PDB file of C-alpha atoms in Angstrom:
ATOM      1  CA  GLY O   1       2.535  28.838  -5.258  1.00 36.00           C
ATOM      2  CA  GLU O   2       0.151  26.476  -6.895  1.00 39.00           C
ATOM      3  CA  SER O   3      -0.363  23.097  -5.309  1.00 44.00           C
ATOM      4  CA  VAL O   4      -2.348  19.918  -5.393  1.00 52.00           C
ATOM      5  CA  GLY O   5      -4.889  19.341  -2.648  1.00 45.00           C
ATOM      6  CA  LEU O   6      -7.351  16.657  -1.625  1.00 39.00           C
ATOM      7  CA  HIS O   7     -10.994  17.111  -0.690  1.00 45.00           C
ATOM      8  CA  LEU O   8     -11.260  14.204   1.745  1.00 48.00           C
ATOM      9  CA  PRO O   9      -8.500  13.329   4.177  1.00 85.00           C
ATOM     10  CA  THR O  10     -10.113  10.017   5.257  1.00 91.00           C
ATOM     11  CA  LEU O  11     -12.526   7.605   3.611  1.00 93.00           C
ATOM     12  CA  SER O  12     -14.084   4.454   5.064  1.00 95.00           C
ATOM     13  CA  VAL O  13     -15.661   2.001   2.665  1.00 96.00           C
ATOM     14  CA  GLN O  14     -17.395  -1.330   3.104  1.00 97.00           C
ATOM     15  CA  GLU O  15     -15.633  -4.250   1.474  1.00 97.00           C
ATOM     16  CA  GLY O  16     -17.087  -4.887  -1.961  1.00 97.00           C
ATOM     17  CA  ASP O  17     -18.321  -1.334  -2.429  1.00 97.00           C
ATOM     18  CA  ASN O  18     -16.785   1.133  -4.855  1.00 97.00           C
ATOM     19  CA  SER O  19     -14.438   3.855  -3.589  1.00 97.00           C
ATOM     20  CA  ILE O  20     -14.017   7.321  -5.001  1.00 96.00           C
ATOM     21  CA  ILE O  21     -11.052   9.448  -3.995  1.00 96.00           C
ATOM     22  CA  ASN O  22     -10.994  13.051  -5.139  1.00 94.00           C
ATOM     23  CA  CYS O  23      -8.239  15.535  -5.848  1.00 93.00           C
ATOM     24  CA  ALA O  24      -8.228  19.196  -6.842  1.00 92.00           C
ATOM     25  CA  TYR O  25      -5.328  20.764  -8.658  1.00 88.00           C
ATOM     26  CA  SER O  26      -4.647  24.408  -9.291  1.00 79.00           C
ATOM     27  CA  ASN O  27      -1.917  24.473 -11.947  1.00 84.00           C
ATOM     28  CA  SER O  28      -3.756  24.823 -15.239  1.00 84.00           C
ATOM     29  CA  ALA O  29      -0.499  24.125 -17.100  1.00 83.00           C
ATOM     30  CA  SER O  30      -0.184  20.630 -15.640  1.00 86.00           C
ATOM     31  CA  ASP O  31      -0.538  18.043 -18.362  1.00 86.00           C
ATOM     32  CA  TYR O  32       0.093  14.740 -16.623  1.00 89.00           C
ATOM     33  CA  PHE O  33      -1.380  13.271 -13.461  1.00 93.00           C
ATOM     34  CA  ILE O  34      -0.611  10.196 -11.430  1.00 94.00           C
ATOM     35  CA  TRP O  35      -2.264   8.296  -8.607  1.00 96.00           C
ATOM     36  CA  TYR O  36      -0.071   6.557  -6.062  1.00 97.00           C
ATOM     37  CA  LYS O  37      -0.911   4.112  -3.289  1.00 97.00           C
ATOM     38  CA  GLN O  38       1.197   4.083  -0.150  1.00 96.00           C
ATOM     39  CA  GLU O  39       0.963   1.275   2.362  1.00 95.00           C
ATOM     40  CA  SER O  40       2.427   1.530   5.823  1.00 92.00           C
ATOM     41  CA  GLY O  41       6.208   1.275   5.818  1.00 92.00           C
ATOM     42  CA  LYS O  42       6.468   1.364   2.043  1.00 95.00           C
ATOM     43  CA  GLY O  43       7.090   3.891  -0.654  1.00 96.00           C
ATOM     44  CA  PRO O  44       4.379   5.287  -2.932  1.00 96.00           C
ATOM     45  CA  GLN O  45       3.380   2.728  -5.536  1.00 96.00           C
ATOM     46  CA  PHE O  46       2.298   3.795  -9.012  1.00 95.00           C
ATOM     47  CA  ILE O  47      -1.349   2.898  -9.717  1.00 96.00           C
ATOM     48  CA  ILE O  48      -2.449   4.712 -12.841  1.00 96.00           C
ATOM     49  CA  ASP O  49      -1.710   7.864 -14.793  1.00 94.00           C
ATOM     50  CA  ILE O  50      -3.551  10.086 -17.226  1.00 94.00           C
ATOM     51  CA  ARG O  51      -2.532  12.762 -19.700  1.00 91.00           C
ATOM     52  CA  SER O  52      -4.405  16.006 -20.097  1.00 89.00           C
ATOM     53  CA  ASN O  53      -5.637  15.074 -23.580  1.00 91.00           C
ATOM     54  CA  MET O  54      -7.764  12.348 -21.984  1.00 94.00           C
ATOM     55  CA  ASP O  55     -10.669  12.530 -19.562  1.00 95.00           C
ATOM     56  CA  LYS O  56     -10.836   8.900 -18.518  1.00 97.00           C
ATOM     57  CA  ARG O  57      -8.499   5.980 -18.226  1.00 97.00           C
ATOM     58  CA  GLN O  58      -9.150   2.504 -16.887  1.00 97.00           C
ATOM     59  CA  GLY O  59      -6.899  -0.060 -15.298  1.00 94.00           C
ATOM     60  CA  GLN O  60      -7.527  -3.206 -13.377  1.00 93.00           C
ATOM     61  CA  ARG O  61     -10.362  -2.300 -10.958  1.00 96.00           C
ATOM     62  CA  VAL O  62      -9.301   1.347 -11.081  1.00 98.00           C
ATOM     63  CA  THR O  63     -10.482   4.263 -13.180  1.00 98.00           C
ATOM     64  CA  VAL O  64      -9.092   7.774 -13.213  1.00 98.00           C
ATOM     65  CA  LEU O  65     -11.263  10.663 -14.338  1.00 97.00           C
ATOM     66  CA  LEU O  66      -9.923  14.070 -15.256  1.00 96.00           C
ATOM     67  CA  ASN O  67     -12.066  17.166 -15.470  1.00 95.00           C
ATOM     68  CA  LYS O  68      -9.879  19.985 -16.725  1.00 92.00           C
ATOM     69  CA  THR O  69     -12.714  22.506 -16.653  1.00 92.00           C
ATOM     70  CA  VAL O  70     -12.893  22.405 -12.872  1.00 93.00           C
ATOM     71  CA  LYS O  71      -9.366  21.076 -12.355  1.00 93.00           C
ATOM     72  CA  HIS O  72     -10.523  17.923 -10.674  1.00 94.00           C
ATOM     73  CA  LEU O  73      -9.099  14.423 -10.630  1.00 95.00           C
ATOM     74  CA  SER O  74     -10.671  11.313  -9.157  1.00 97.00           C
ATOM     75  CA  LEU O  75      -9.691   7.714  -8.575  1.00 97.00           C
ATOM     76  CA  GLN O  76     -12.396   5.095  -8.577  1.00 98.00           C
ATOM     77  CA  ILE O  77     -11.714   1.666  -7.132  1.00 98.00           C
ATOM     78  CA  ALA O  78     -14.245  -1.016  -7.974  1.00 97.00           C
ATOM     79  CA  ALA O  79     -15.165  -3.767  -5.503  1.00 97.00           C
ATOM     80  CA  THR O  80     -12.881  -2.416  -2.803  1.00 97.00           C
ATOM     81  CA  GLN O  81     -10.863  -5.058  -0.989  1.00 96.00           C
ATOM     82  CA  PRO O  82      -9.067  -5.016   2.389  1.00 96.00           C
ATOM     83  CA  GLY O  83      -5.767  -4.901   0.502  1.00 96.00           C
ATOM     84  CA  ASP O  84      -6.799  -1.538  -0.905  1.00 97.00           C
ATOM     85  CA  SER O  85      -6.466   0.038   2.536  1.00 97.00           C
ATOM     86  CA  ALA O  86      -3.699   2.616   2.197  1.00 96.00           C
ATOM     87  CA  VAL O  87      -3.048   6.302   1.697  1.00 95.00           C
ATOM     88  CA  TYR O  88      -3.679   7.487  -1.831  1.00 96.00           C
ATOM     89  CA  PHE O  89      -1.884  10.474  -3.343  1.00 94.00           C
ATOM     90  CA  CYS O  90      -2.549  12.355  -6.512  1.00 94.00           C
ATOM     91  CA  ALA O  91       0.353  14.108  -8.162  1.00 92.00           C
ATOM     92  CA  GLU O  92       0.604  16.554 -11.019  1.00 90.00           C
ATOM     93  CA  ASN O  93       3.329  17.075 -13.541  1.00 84.00           C
ATOM     94  CA  MET O  94       5.127  20.375 -13.480  1.00 69.00           C
ATOM     95  CA  ALA O  95       7.114  20.552 -16.694  1.00 60.00           C
ATOM     96  CA  ASP O  96      10.727  21.524 -16.233  1.00 54.00           C
ATOM     97  CA  LEU O  97      10.960  24.670 -18.274  1.00 53.00           C
ATOM     98  CA  TYR O  98      14.668  25.161 -17.656  1.00 53.00           C
ATOM     99  CA  SER O  99      16.227  21.872 -18.613  1.00 50.00           C
ATOM    100  CA  GLY O 100      14.299  21.643 -21.844  1.00 47.00           C
ATOM    101  CA  ALA O 101      14.918  17.930 -21.672  1.00 46.00           C
ATOM    102  CA  GLY O 102      11.426  16.786 -20.910  1.00 44.00           C
ATOM    103  CA  SER O 103      12.228  15.915 -17.341  1.00 47.00           C
ATOM    104  CA  TYR O 104       9.606  16.828 -14.829  1.00 64.00           C
ATOM    105  CA  GLN O 105       8.768  17.358 -11.213  1.00 76.00           C
ATOM    106  CA  LEU O 106       5.730  16.057  -9.417  1.00 85.00           C
ATOM    107  CA  THR O 107       3.710  17.991  -6.888  1.00 86.00           C
ATOM    108  CA  PHE O 108       1.903  15.711  -4.456  1.00 88.00           C
ATOM    109  CA  GLY O 109      -1.289  16.250  -2.545  1.00 86.00           C
ATOM    110  CA  LYS O 110      -1.473  15.549   1.174  1.00 83.00           C
ATOM    111  CA  GLY O 111      -3.095  12.154   0.680  1.00 90.00           C
ATOM    112  CA  THR O 112      -6.381  10.414   1.496  1.00 93.00           C
ATOM    113  CA  LYS O 113      -6.459   7.484   3.849  1.00 94.00           C
ATOM    114  CA  LEU O 114      -8.744   4.720   2.634  1.00 96.00           C
ATOM    115  CA  SER O 115      -9.959   2.227   5.239  1.00 96.00           C
ATOM    116  CA  VAL O 116     -11.838  -0.838   4.074  1.00 96.00           C
ATOM    117  CA  ILE O 117     -14.329  -2.296   6.536  1.00 94.00           C
ATOM    118  CA  PRO O 118     -14.554  -6.113   6.260  1.00 91.00           C
TER     119      PRO O 118
ATOM    120  CA  ASP P  22      12.796  -6.758 -12.000  1.00 64.00           C
ATOM    121  CA  ALA P  23      14.474  -4.920  -9.160  1.00 84.00           C
ATOM    122  CA  GLY P  24      12.875  -1.677  -8.156  1.00 94.00           C
ATOM    123  CA  VAL P  25      14.521   1.329  -6.571  1.00 97.00           C
ATOM    124  CA  ILE P  26      16.719   0.131  -3.721  1.00 98.00           C
ATOM    125  CA  GLN P  27      17.416   2.293  -0.709  1.00 98.00           C
ATOM    126  CA  SER P  28      19.678   1.730   2.262  1.00 97.00           C
ATOM    127  CA  PRO P  29      19.611   1.682   5.149  1.00 98.00           C
ATOM    128  CA  ARG P  30      15.908   1.077   5.812  1.00 97.00           C
ATOM    129  CA  HIS P  31      16.210   2.559   9.273  1.00 97.00           C
ATOM    130  CA  GLU P  32      18.777   4.884  10.788  1.00 97.00           C
ATOM    131  CA  VAL P  33      18.915   6.130  14.346  1.00 97.00           C
ATOM    132  CA  THR P  34      21.706   8.470  15.343  1.00 96.00           C
ATOM    133  CA  GLU P  35      22.491  11.322  17.660  1.00 96.00           C
ATOM    134  CA  MET P  36      22.309  14.918  16.592  1.00 96.00           C
ATOM    135  CA  GLY P  37      25.509  16.287  15.180  1.00 96.00           C
ATOM    136  CA  GLN P  38      26.414  13.046  13.473  1.00 97.00           C
ATOM    137  CA  GLU P  39      26.789  12.684   9.734  1.00 97.00           C
ATOM    138  CA  VAL P  40      24.096  10.658   7.993  1.00 98.00           C
ATOM    139  CA  THR P  41      24.417   9.148   4.518  1.00 98.00           C
ATOM    140  CA  LEU P  42      21.437   7.702   2.693  1.00 98.00           C
ATOM    141  CA  ARG P  43      21.928   5.589  -0.397  1.00 98.00           C
ATOM    142  CA  CYS P  44      19.894   4.876  -3.502  1.00 98.00           C
ATOM    143  CA  LYS P  45      20.171   2.598  -6.487  1.00 98.00           C
ATOM    144  CA  PRO P  46      17.694   3.603  -9.221  1.00 97.00           C
ATOM    145  CA  ILE P  47      15.988   1.253 -11.638  1.00 96.00           C
ATOM    146  CA  SER P  48      18.388   0.223 -14.378  1.00 95.00           C
ATOM    147  CA  GLY P  49      17.868   2.327 -17.489  1.00 92.00           C
ATOM    148  CA  HIS P  50      16.214   5.192 -15.650  1.00 93.00           C
ATOM    149  CA  ASN P  51      18.068   8.454 -16.083  1.00 90.00           C
ATOM    150  CA  SER P  52      16.178  10.740 -13.727  1.00 91.00           C
ATOM    151  CA  LEU P  53      16.547  10.386  -9.972  1.00 94.00           C
ATOM    152  CA  PHE P  54      14.652  12.207  -7.253  1.00 95.00           C
ATOM    153  CA  TRP P  55      15.099  12.569  -3.488  1.00 97.00           C
ATOM    154  CA  TYR P  56      12.021  13.284  -1.361  1.00 96.00           C
ATOM    155  CA  ARG P  57      11.355  13.763   2.322  1.00 96.00           C
ATOM    156  CA  GLN P  58       8.041  12.765   3.906  1.00 94.00           C
ATOM    157  CA  THR P  59       6.694  14.001   7.215  1.00 90.00           C
ATOM    158  CA  MET P  60       3.217  14.059   8.696  1.00 85.00           C
ATOM    159  CA  MET P  61       3.213  17.837   8.772  1.00 83.00           C
ATOM    160  CA  ARG P  62       4.533  18.594   5.309  1.00 84.00           C
ATOM    161  CA  GLY P  63       3.775  15.457   3.312  1.00 86.00           C
ATOM    162  CA  LEU P  64       6.058  14.564   0.404  1.00 91.00           C
ATOM    163  CA  GLU P  65       8.587  17.242  -0.446  1.00 91.00           C
ATOM    164  CA  LEU P  66      10.984  17.134  -3.375  1.00 92.00           C
ATOM    165  CA  LEU P  67      14.516  17.873  -2.202  1.00 95.00           C
ATOM    166  CA  ILE P  68      16.568  17.530  -5.373  1.00 94.00           C
ATOM    167  CA  TYR P  69      16.539  15.758  -8.694  1.00 91.00           C
ATOM    168  CA  PHE P  70      19.107  14.646 -11.238  1.00 93.00           C
ATOM    169  CA  ASN P  71      19.006  14.053 -14.968  1.00 90.00           C
ATOM    170  CA  ASN P  72      21.819  11.954 -16.401  1.00 91.00           C
ATOM    171  CA  ASN P  73      23.687  12.253 -13.074  1.00 93.00           C
ATOM    172  CA  VAL P  74      23.563  16.066 -13.179  1.00 92.00           C
ATOM    173  CA  PRO P  75      21.678  17.956 -10.442  1.00 92.00           C
ATOM    174  CA  ILE P  76      18.918  19.973 -12.107  1.00 87.00           C
ATOM    175  CA  ASP P  77      17.031  21.555  -9.237  1.00 86.00           C
ATOM    176  CA  ASP P  78      18.117  21.556  -5.600  1.00 89.00           C
ATOM    177  CA  SER P  79      15.788  24.324  -4.476  1.00 88.00           C
ATOM    178  CA  GLY P  80      14.038  21.899  -2.152  1.00 89.00           C
ATOM    179  CA  MET P  81      17.148  21.141  -0.137  1.00 93.00           C
ATOM    180  CA  PRO P  82      16.454  22.620   3.305  1.00 88.00           C
ATOM    181  CA  GLU P  83      19.851  24.133   3.972  1.00 86.00           C
ATOM    182  CA  ASP P  84      23.564  23.704   3.490  1.00 91.00           C
ATOM    183  CA  ARG P  85      23.656  20.788   5.873  1.00 96.00           C
ATOM    184  CA  PHE P  86      22.066  18.735   3.100  1.00 97.00           C
ATOM    185  CA  SER P  87      23.988  17.604   0.035  1.00 97.00           C
ATOM    186  CA  ALA P  88      23.360  15.042  -2.683  1.00 97.00           C
ATOM    187  CA  LYS P  89      25.569  13.399  -5.250  1.00 97.00           C
ATOM    188  CA  MET P  90      25.141  11.051  -8.164  1.00 97.00           C
ATOM    189  CA  PRO P  91      28.575   9.813  -9.196  1.00 96.00           C
ATOM    190  CA  ASN P  92      27.169   7.386 -11.770  1.00 95.00           C
ATOM    191  CA  ALA P  93      23.895   6.243 -13.268  1.00 94.00           C
ATOM    192  CA  SER P  94      23.353   3.510 -10.709  1.00 96.00           C
ATOM    193  CA  PHE P  95      24.063   5.238  -7.423  1.00 97.00           C
ATOM    194  CA  SER P  96      23.153   8.359  -5.492  1.00 98.00           C
ATOM    195  CA  THR P  97      23.686   9.574  -1.940  1.00 98.00           C
ATOM    196  CA  LEU P  98      21.942  12.120   0.247  1.00 98.00           C
ATOM    197  CA  LYS P  99      24.089  13.370   3.096  1.00 98.00           C
ATOM    198  CA  ILE P 100      23.170  15.387   6.162  1.00 97.00           C
ATOM    199  CA  GLN P 101      26.001  16.926   8.132  1.00 97.00           C
ATOM    200  CA  PRO P 102      25.558  17.783  10.941  1.00 96.00           C
ATOM    201  CA  SER P 103      22.184  16.144  11.548  1.00 96.00           C
ATOM    202  CA  GLU P 104      19.501  17.723  13.737  1.00 96.00           C
ATOM    203  CA  PRO P 105      16.348  16.282  15.365  1.00 96.00           C
ATOM    204  CA  ARG P 106      14.142  18.204  12.926  1.00 95.00           C
ATOM    205  CA  ASP P 107      15.678  16.181  10.106  1.00 96.00           C
ATOM    206  CA  SER P 108      13.816  13.117  11.377  1.00 97.00           C
ATOM    207  CA  ALA P 109      11.588  11.891   8.550  1.00 97.00           C
ATOM    208  CA  VAL P 110      11.261   9.199   5.919  1.00 97.00           C
ATOM    209  CA  TYR P 111      13.486   9.879   2.928  1.00 98.00           C
ATOM    210  CA  PHE P 112      12.492   8.424  -0.414  1.00 98.00           C
ATOM    211  CA  CYS P 113      14.400   8.012  -3.608  1.00 97.00           C
ATOM    212  CA  ALA P 114      12.551   7.673  -6.917  1.00 96.00           C
ATOM    213  CA  SER P 115      13.632   7.178 -10.501  1.00 95.00           C
ATOM    214  CA  SER P 116      12.064   7.539 -13.909  1.00 92.00           C
ATOM    215  CA  LEU P 117      12.830   7.665 -17.579  1.00 87.00           C
ATOM    216  CA  LYS P 118      13.942  11.117 -18.633  1.00 72.00           C
ATOM    217  CA  SER P 119      11.018  12.093 -20.751  1.00 63.00           C
ATOM    218  CA  SER P 120       7.772  13.853 -20.123  1.00 62.00           C
ATOM    219  CA  ASN P 121       4.759  11.954 -18.911  1.00 76.00           C
ATOM    220  CA  GLN P 122       6.629   9.122 -17.263  1.00 83.00           C
ATOM    221  CA  PRO P 123       5.797   7.964 -13.742  1.00 90.00           C
ATOM    222  CA  GLN P 124       8.339   8.017 -10.970  1.00 92.00           C
ATOM    223  CA  HIS P 125       8.967   4.750  -9.181  1.00 95.00           C
ATOM    224  CA  PHE P 126       9.786   4.925  -5.493  1.00 97.00           C
ATOM    225  CA  GLY P 127      11.950   2.909  -3.149  1.00 97.00           C
ATOM    226  CA  ASP P 128      10.667   1.892   0.261  1.00 96.00           C
ATOM    227  CA  GLY P 129      12.491   4.737   1.947  1.00 97.00           C
ATOM    228  CA  THR P 130      14.873   5.281   4.836  1.00 98.00           C
ATOM    229  CA  ARG P 131      13.268   6.083   8.175  1.00 97.00           C
ATOM    230  CA  LEU P 132      15.653   8.508   9.852  1.00 98.00           C
ATOM    231  CA  SER P 133      15.494   9.347  13.537  1.00 97.00           C
ATOM    232  CA  ILE P 134      17.848  11.950  14.972  1.00 97.00           C
ATOM    233  CA  LEU P 135      17.959  11.897  18.751  1.00 96.00           C
TER     234      LEU P 135
END
């Protein structure tokens, strides 16, 4: 079946530099995407989301870019800090076609581990 | 505001024993999801509920696994009998029942079956 995958399993970045984490998705019908951050011993934490009618969305120090032509999603973190060290997951929305109630499932990628070098 | 609350945080038991994991979703959320996370398989959706009704349990590994949601503020995931291969971190997440809404996760239950 279709799935979400990540280009880079690990990423090391110098503190203060910008980080870019990439994600490829294969379900062309997906219309909603989310980035999560997971720290050791904790659950995935919502960072930012984007709908398919947008190609860019900004949050606090984070930007998500969506390229539907090549089915690519990226997360940019500005001025990376030690507290940003974590595993980052992208997830795509698979609409629930059976319930008809607008509920949805998420398909997660395998994750990228970001290590920030002080 | 309280997030998704899971208990216990850690569970160690011998194979063959019954295991019950608990979840309290965020108040007002009407969709609830159970996931399992392992190094080999990543995050896998086991089952999800809308308005306390199970919608899709195709991710449940086998009949040893069962989940219930007796009311809007409580859900359980039960494994009976447990096996060593069930060892994983189990997450519960909740969201508003509408499209394009993020799921919010608890901190999980780390389950070890000896």
